[in-house]
XYZ file of C-alpha atoms in Angstrom:
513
model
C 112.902 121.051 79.444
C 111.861 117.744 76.921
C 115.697 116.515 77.403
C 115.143 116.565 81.192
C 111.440 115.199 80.982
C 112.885 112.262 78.814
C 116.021 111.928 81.771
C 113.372 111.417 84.443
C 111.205 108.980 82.390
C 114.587 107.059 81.635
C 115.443 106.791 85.091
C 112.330 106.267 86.784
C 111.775 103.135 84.267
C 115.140 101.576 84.760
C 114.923 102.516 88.425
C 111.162 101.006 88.378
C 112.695 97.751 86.839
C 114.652 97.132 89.650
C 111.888 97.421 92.596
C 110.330 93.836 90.836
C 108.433 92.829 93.590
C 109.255 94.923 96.256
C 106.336 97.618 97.400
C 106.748 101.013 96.223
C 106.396 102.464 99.964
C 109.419 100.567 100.932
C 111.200 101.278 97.605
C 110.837 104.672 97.936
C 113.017 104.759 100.961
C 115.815 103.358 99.558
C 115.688 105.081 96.080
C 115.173 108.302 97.520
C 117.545 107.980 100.169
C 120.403 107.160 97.396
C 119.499 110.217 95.593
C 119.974 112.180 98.549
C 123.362 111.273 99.363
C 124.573 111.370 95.580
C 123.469 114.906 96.398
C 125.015 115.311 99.236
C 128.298 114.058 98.068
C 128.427 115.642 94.579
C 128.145 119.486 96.642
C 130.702 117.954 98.919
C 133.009 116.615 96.268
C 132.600 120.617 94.676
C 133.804 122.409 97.725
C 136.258 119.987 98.470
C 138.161 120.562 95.452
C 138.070 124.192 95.694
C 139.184 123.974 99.472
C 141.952 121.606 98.135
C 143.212 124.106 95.245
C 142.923 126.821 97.601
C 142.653 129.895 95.733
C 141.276 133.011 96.589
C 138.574 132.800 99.352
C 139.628 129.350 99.826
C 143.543 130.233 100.454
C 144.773 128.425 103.342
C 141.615 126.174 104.052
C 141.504 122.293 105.809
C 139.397 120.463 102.995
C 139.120 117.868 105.839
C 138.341 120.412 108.297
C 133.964 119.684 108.638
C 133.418 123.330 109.847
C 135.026 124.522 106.565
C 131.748 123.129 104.911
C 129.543 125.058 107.435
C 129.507 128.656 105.473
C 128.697 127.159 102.694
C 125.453 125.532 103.473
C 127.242 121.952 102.512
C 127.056 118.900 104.622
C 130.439 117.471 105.260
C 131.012 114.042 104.044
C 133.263 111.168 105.947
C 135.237 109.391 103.197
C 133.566 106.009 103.337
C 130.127 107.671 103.117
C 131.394 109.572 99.577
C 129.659 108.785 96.448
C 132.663 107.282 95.035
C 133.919 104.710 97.371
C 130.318 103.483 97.668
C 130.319 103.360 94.182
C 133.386 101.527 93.331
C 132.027 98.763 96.161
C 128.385 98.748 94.804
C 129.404 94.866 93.635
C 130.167 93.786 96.922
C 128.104 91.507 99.045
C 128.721 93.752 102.203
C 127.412 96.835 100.224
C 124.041 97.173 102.297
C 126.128 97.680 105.180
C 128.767 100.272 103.686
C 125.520 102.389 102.894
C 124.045 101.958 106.726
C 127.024 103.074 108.104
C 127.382 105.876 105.523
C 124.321 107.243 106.709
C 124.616 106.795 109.805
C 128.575 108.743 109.872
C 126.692 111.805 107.870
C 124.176 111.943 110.710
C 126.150 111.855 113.209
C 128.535 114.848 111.779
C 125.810 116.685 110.436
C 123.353 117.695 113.421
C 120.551 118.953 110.998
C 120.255 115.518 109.520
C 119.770 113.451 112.720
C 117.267 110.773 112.539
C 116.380 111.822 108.806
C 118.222 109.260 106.516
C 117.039 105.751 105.899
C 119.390 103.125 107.152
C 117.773 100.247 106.435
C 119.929 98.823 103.169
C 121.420 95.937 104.736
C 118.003 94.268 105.100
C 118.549 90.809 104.471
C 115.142 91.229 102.150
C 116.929 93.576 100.055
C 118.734 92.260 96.905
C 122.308 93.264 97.186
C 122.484 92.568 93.107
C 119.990 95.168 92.506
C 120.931 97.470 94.710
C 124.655 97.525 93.006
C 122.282 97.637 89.999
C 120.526 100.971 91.652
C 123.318 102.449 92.285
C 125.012 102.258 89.243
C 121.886 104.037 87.792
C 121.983 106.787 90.202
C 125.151 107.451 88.820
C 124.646 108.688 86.066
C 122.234 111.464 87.115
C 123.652 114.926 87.309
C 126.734 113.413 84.825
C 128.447 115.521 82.490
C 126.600 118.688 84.367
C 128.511 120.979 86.378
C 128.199 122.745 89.212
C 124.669 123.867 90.260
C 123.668 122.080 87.004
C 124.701 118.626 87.890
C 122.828 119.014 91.434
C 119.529 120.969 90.042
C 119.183 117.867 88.177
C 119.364 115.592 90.998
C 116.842 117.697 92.752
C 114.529 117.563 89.590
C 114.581 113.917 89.481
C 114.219 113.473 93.660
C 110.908 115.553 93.105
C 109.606 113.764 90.046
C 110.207 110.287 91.405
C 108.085 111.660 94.527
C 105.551 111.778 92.044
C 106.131 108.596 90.930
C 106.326 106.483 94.025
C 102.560 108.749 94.823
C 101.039 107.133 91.792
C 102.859 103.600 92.420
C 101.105 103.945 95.940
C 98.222 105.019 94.861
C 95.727 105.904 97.813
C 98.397 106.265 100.287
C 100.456 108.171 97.976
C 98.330 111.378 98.267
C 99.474 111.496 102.162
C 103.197 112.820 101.386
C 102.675 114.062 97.922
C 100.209 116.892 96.544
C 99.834 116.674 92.640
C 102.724 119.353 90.877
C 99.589 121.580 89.056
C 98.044 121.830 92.125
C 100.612 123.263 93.723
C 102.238 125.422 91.416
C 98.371 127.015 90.985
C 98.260 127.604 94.884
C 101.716 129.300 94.834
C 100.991 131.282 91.498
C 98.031 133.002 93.014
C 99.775 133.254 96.180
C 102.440 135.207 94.820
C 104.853 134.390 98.139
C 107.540 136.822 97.072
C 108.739 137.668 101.015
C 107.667 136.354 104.499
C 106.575 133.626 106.390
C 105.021 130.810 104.637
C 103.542 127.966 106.855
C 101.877 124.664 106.071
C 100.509 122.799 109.008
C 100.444 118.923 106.851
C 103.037 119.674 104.741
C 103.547 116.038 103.579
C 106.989 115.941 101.160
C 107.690 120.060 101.687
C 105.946 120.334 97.659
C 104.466 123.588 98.378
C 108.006 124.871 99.817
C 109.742 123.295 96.863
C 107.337 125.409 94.343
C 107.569 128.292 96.480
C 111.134 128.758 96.126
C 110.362 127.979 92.177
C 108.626 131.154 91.934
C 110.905 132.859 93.840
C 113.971 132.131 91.362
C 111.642 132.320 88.435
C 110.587 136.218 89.575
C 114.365 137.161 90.238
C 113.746 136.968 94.137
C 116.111 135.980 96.647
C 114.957 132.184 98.156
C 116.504 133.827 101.584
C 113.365 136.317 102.105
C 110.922 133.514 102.658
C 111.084 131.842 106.502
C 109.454 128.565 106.170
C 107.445 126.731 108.846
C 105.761 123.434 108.180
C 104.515 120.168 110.475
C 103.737 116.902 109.718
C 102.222 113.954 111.964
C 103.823 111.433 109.877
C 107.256 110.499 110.959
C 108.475 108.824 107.563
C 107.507 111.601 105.452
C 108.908 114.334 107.638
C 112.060 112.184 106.528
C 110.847 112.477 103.136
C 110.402 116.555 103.365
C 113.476 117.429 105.268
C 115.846 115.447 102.105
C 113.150 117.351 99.933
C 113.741 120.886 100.740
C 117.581 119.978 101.598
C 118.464 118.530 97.897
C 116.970 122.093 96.984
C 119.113 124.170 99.639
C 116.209 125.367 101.007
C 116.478 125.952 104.654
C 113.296 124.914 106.705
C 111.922 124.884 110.431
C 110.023 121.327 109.625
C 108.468 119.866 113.154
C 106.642 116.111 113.241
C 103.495 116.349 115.299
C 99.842 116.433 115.221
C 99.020 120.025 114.492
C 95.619 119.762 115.788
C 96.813 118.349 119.784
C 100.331 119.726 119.489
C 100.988 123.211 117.630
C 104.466 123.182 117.087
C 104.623 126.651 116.158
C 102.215 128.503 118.362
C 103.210 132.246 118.364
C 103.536 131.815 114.090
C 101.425 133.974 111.792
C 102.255 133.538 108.556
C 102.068 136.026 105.553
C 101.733 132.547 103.791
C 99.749 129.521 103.816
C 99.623 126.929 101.451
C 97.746 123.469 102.583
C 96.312 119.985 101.369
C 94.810 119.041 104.270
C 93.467 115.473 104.553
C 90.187 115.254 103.115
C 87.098 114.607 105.559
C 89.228 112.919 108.354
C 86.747 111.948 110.975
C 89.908 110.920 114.056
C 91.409 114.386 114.259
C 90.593 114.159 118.109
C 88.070 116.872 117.955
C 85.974 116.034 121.218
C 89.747 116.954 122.578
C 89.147 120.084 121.870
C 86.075 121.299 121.849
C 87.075 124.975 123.743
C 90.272 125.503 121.935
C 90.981 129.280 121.268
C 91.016 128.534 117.528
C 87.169 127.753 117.234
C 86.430 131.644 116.367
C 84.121 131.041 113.892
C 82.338 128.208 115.672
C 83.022 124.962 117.240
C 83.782 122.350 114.270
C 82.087 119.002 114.435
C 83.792 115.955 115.662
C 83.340 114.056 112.715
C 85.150 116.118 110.030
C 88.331 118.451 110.468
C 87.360 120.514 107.494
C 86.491 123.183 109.004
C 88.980 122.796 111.857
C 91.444 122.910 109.608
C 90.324 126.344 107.809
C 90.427 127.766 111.405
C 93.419 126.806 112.640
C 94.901 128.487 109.298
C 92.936 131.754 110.062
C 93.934 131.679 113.352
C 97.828 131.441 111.918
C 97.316 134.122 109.712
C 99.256 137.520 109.632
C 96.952 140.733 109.707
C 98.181 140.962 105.695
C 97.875 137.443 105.139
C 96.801 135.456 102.630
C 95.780 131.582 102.567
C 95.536 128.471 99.304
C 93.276 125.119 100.659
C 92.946 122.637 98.838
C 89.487 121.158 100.153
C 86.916 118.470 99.351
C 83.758 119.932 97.296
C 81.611 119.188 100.531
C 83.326 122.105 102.123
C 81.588 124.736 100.185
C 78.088 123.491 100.839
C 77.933 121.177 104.084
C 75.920 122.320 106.749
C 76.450 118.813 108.826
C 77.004 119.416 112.548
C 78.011 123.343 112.273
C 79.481 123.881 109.247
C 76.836 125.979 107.952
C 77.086 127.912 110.552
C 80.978 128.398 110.807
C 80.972 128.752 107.203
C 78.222 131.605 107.403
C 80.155 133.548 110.037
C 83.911 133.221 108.155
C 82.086 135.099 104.775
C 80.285 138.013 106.751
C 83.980 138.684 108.967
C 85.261 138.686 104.978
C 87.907 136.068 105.387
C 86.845 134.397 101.851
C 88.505 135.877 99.392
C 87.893 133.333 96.134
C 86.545 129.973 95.920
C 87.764 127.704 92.887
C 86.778 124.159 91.333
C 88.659 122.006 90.046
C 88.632 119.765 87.781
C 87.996 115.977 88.494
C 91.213 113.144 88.963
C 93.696 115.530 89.460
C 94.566 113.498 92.791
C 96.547 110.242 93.019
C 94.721 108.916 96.299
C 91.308 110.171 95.603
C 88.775 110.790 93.218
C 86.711 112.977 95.427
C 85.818 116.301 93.425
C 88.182 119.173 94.987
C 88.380 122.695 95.584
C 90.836 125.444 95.968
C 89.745 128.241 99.199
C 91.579 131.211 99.356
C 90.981 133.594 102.406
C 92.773 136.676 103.494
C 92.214 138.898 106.798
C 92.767 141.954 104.869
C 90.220 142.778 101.769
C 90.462 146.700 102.383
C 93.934 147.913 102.828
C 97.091 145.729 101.772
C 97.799 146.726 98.409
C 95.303 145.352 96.422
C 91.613 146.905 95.468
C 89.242 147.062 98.119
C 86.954 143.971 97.655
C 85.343 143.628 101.084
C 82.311 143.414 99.657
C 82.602 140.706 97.144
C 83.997 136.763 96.603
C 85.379 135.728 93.451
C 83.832 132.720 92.066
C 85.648 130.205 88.969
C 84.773 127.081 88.165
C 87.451 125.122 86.468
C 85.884 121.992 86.376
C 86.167 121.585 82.359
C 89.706 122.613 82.610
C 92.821 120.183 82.583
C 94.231 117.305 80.641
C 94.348 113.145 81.065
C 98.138 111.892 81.115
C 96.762 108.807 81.717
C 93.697 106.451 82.101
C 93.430 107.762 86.098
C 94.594 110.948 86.118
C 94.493 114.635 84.886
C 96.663 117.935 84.948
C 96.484 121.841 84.667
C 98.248 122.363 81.748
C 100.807 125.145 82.615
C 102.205 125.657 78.513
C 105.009 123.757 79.059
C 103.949 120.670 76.485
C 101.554 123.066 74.401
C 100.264 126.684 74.109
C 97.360 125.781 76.734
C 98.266 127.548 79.794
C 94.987 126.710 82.125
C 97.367 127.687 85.038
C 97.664 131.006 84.374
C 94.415 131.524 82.732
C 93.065 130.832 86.507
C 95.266 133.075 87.656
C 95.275 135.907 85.425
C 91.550 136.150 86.596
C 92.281 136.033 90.099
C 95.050 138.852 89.888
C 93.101 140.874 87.578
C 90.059 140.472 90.061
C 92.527 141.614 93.027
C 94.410 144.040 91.781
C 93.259 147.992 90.834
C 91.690 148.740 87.671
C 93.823 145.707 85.643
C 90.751 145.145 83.718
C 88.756 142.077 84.796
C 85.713 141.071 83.897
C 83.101 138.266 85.114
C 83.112 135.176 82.365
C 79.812 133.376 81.701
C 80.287 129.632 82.844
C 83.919 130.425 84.089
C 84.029 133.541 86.394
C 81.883 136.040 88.679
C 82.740 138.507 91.232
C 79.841 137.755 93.667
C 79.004 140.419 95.881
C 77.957 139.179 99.901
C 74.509 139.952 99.497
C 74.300 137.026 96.241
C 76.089 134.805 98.408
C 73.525 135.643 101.345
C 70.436 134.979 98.827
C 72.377 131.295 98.063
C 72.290 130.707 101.592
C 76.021 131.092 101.999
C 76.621 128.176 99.801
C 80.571 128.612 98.189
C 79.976 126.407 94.809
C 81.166 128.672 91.971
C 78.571 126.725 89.669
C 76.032 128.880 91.727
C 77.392 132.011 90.566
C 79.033 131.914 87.500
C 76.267 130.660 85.136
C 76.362 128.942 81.988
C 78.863 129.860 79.097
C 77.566 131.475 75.863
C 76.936 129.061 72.788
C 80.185 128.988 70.836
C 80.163 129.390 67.217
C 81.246 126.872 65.094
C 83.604 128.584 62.501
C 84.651 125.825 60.936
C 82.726 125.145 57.585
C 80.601 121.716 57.064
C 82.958 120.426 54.389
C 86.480 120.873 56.607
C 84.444 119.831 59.377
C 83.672 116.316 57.592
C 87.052 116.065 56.601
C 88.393 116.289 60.234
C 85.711 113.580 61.689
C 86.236 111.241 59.134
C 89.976 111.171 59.274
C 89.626 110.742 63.289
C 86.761 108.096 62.701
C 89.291 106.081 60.102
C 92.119 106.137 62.742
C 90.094 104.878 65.358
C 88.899 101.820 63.104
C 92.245 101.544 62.598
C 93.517 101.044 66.240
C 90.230 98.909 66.337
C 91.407 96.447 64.054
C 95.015 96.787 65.815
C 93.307 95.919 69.200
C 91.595 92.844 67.504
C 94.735 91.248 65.954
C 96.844 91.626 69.439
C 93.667 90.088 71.166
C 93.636 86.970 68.812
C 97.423 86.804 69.017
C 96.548 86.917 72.695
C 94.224 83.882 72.952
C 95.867 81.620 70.348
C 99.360 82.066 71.988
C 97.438 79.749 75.580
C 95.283 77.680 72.875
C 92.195 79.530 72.160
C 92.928 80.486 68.231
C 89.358 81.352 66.340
């Protein structure tokens, strides 16, 4: 895993290096769009060579034909759009225009990928040097793998430079991309083994992506989820449909407002998983004010919180199970009639478990967050009957800073900290029969209604779970010494580090002292 952490880092600097000034929501098109046709080309390239050999299954086959390409779940590839010929003319002037035409030949052979590939490389703006440059780079990834190998890894580093271009963007990254420990925490207590799975703003397709993680990392078959997701942005539908392609995962992804125009209005989903935008005030609520969704009460014009949460419910399957990711103003807002709809969700015992999280775990925001999970089914779908109670955890001391802005769950794969699954761990052992949970002071408490009635149906898990016992210090005065007073002496020491570079600093543009 380090060897392909230190492949993405590599790549994302030298790949970072050649933006210079161009912005990173431009960029991103045309890095991500080269990664998905080296993709593209390398599972071509695969199946053409085993068409062209011909043995066994392949006995007899057209390695030109494009419908030999179809059983496979491979895109056919027109010579002049191949990896290799764009490649070997990467140096030429006219190389903005080989890749616009590449794109657009792929599209126009491939019906799936109509309308989805950027084609905007011969931009005059766009330096043809650096985009030889950029393509030279992306050559190298998936290099000296085979097979699947070579491809995962081109998958691995299309997802992490999502990531990427969501920091580089900062606010308006967090529209296409939801933080990887978010998601892989929704999924893990989702458990989405089988079934539909919907998301209604699903942004880049993350929450598919991780989805079909779990699925290979439980032995599953990726072929027993359906997937259903929308998006109102037209770009990063673009961005989702390469996404969950690069990953062979095959998607029914529709651009559209969900609110105004349901896309997929006879779904329910065993599955949802959903970042909504936080607190959007334009969702064109007064649109809507006696739509059939509104069970629970009529949300307010000026926030789609709670319109969102409804519209999920209402796309539930009798057995199905939701993950929200919400602002903390959800769980106690009683503007307008939240209060109210909030009130009436909790006695029909749709909320299942309410968790905090921790503070900047978001690119775009550093509005405090919270995970709602909600079922229809508390009494009778293979898990203990728990009508009567919410599960309350408040992970707000949990995670780790990777940087000065932002933090992470910490899933073990760095360390032995698995925060992750310590979440949960509680959850499942909550949910399940007799598996042996048990309410944590200052961490976790199974609430029962009539508690949650008394706090005026108030959601904060601070409300519930109390305050953590006093740890003991084990550690004995004299070790204890030892270990502040080595810490204090290294932090002198990068004091009187930060003082030399700062004089360096000033006397280098004439203000030596």
């Amino acid at each position: 895993m380090s060897d392909i952490n230190e492949i993405e880092k590599t790549l994302w600097a030298a790949a970072d290096k050649l933006r210079s000034n161009m912005d990173a929501a431009e960029y991103k098109h045309i890095v991500l769009g080269l990664i998905f046709l080296k993709y593209i080309s390398d599972a071509f390239a695969e199946l053409h060579q085993k068409l062209n050999d011909g043995q066994g299954e392949f006995e007899g086959a057209d390695p030109e034909d494009s419908d030999e390409y179809l059983a496979y779940n491979v895109f056919y590839v027109p010579e002049k759009a191949r990896w290799t010929f764009l490649r070997d003319n990467a140096k030429q002037p006219e190389i903005g225009v080989l890749i616009d035409q590449a794109m657009d030949s792929i599209e126009k052979i491939n019906d799936s990928l109509k309308g989805v590939l950027p084609k905007n490389y011969a931009d005059p703006d766009l330096d043809k040097q650096r985009l030889g440059e950029l393509i030279d780079l992306i050559s190298k990834i998936g290099f000296g793998g085979e097979g699947h190998q070579g491809k995962d890894l081109l998958g691995q580093v299309y997802e992490y430079f999502l990531g990427m271009f969501a920091d580089a963007e900062g606010k308006n990254g967090g529209q296409f991309y939801t933080p990887q420990s978010i998601v892989k925490l929704l999924v893990e207590m989702l458990e989405p083994y089988k079934g539909r799975i919907y998301d209604g703003c699903c942004g880049s397709g993350g929450m598919f992506v991780q989805s079909e993680k779990f699925i290979e990392n439980h032995q599953g078959k990726i072929g027993d989820l359906s997937i259903y997701g929308q998006e109102s942005n037209p770009t990063t539908v673009k961005l989702a449909k390469m996404n969950l392609a690069i990953r062979g995962i095959d998607a029914n992804i529709q651009f559209g407002d969900t609110f105004t125009n349901d896309l997929h209005p006879d779904l329910k989903a065993d599955y949802i998983i959903a970042n909504p935008p936080f607190n959007i005030s334009d969702w064109k609520g007064e649109q809507l004010r006696d739509d059939v969704r509104w069970k629970y009460g009529t949300p307010p014009v000026g926030n789609a919180n709670y319109a969102w949460l409804q519209h999920f419910i209402h796309k539930l399957s009798p057995n199905g199970t939701a993950g929200i990711v919400l602002a903390n103003g959800s769980m106690n807002s009683n503007t307008g009639s939240e209060g109210e709809i909030r009130k009436n969700m909790i006695e029909a015992g749709l909320v299942d478990c309410m968790v905090t999280l921790p503070a900047n775990l978001f690119y775009n925001t550093t509005i405090a967050a919270s995970l709602w999970f909600l079922t229809k089914n508390k009494t009778n779908n293979g898990f203990r009957k728990r009508e009567n109670e919410i599960l309350f955890i408040d992970a707000r001391k949990m995670g780790k800073m990777i940087n000065r802005r932002n933090r992470v769950l910490r899933d073990g794969s760095n360390d032995d900290i698995n925060e992750i699954k310590t979440i949960t761990d509680t959850y499942h052992k909550w949910r399940n029969v007799n598996d042996g949970y048990a309410d944590t002071p200052g961490f976790c408490k199974a609430a029962t209604l009539d508690e949650v009635r008394l706090n005026n149906y108030v959601l904060t898990p601070s409300r519930y779970v109390g305050t953590e016992d006093e740890q003991i210090d084990a550690m004995p005065f004299e070790e204890k010494m030892q270990v502040l007073t080595a810490k204090l002496a290294e932090q002198f020491a990068k004091d009187t580090e930060l003082e030399i570079a700062i004089r360096r600093s000033l006397k280098e543009i004439g203000y030596e002292f």
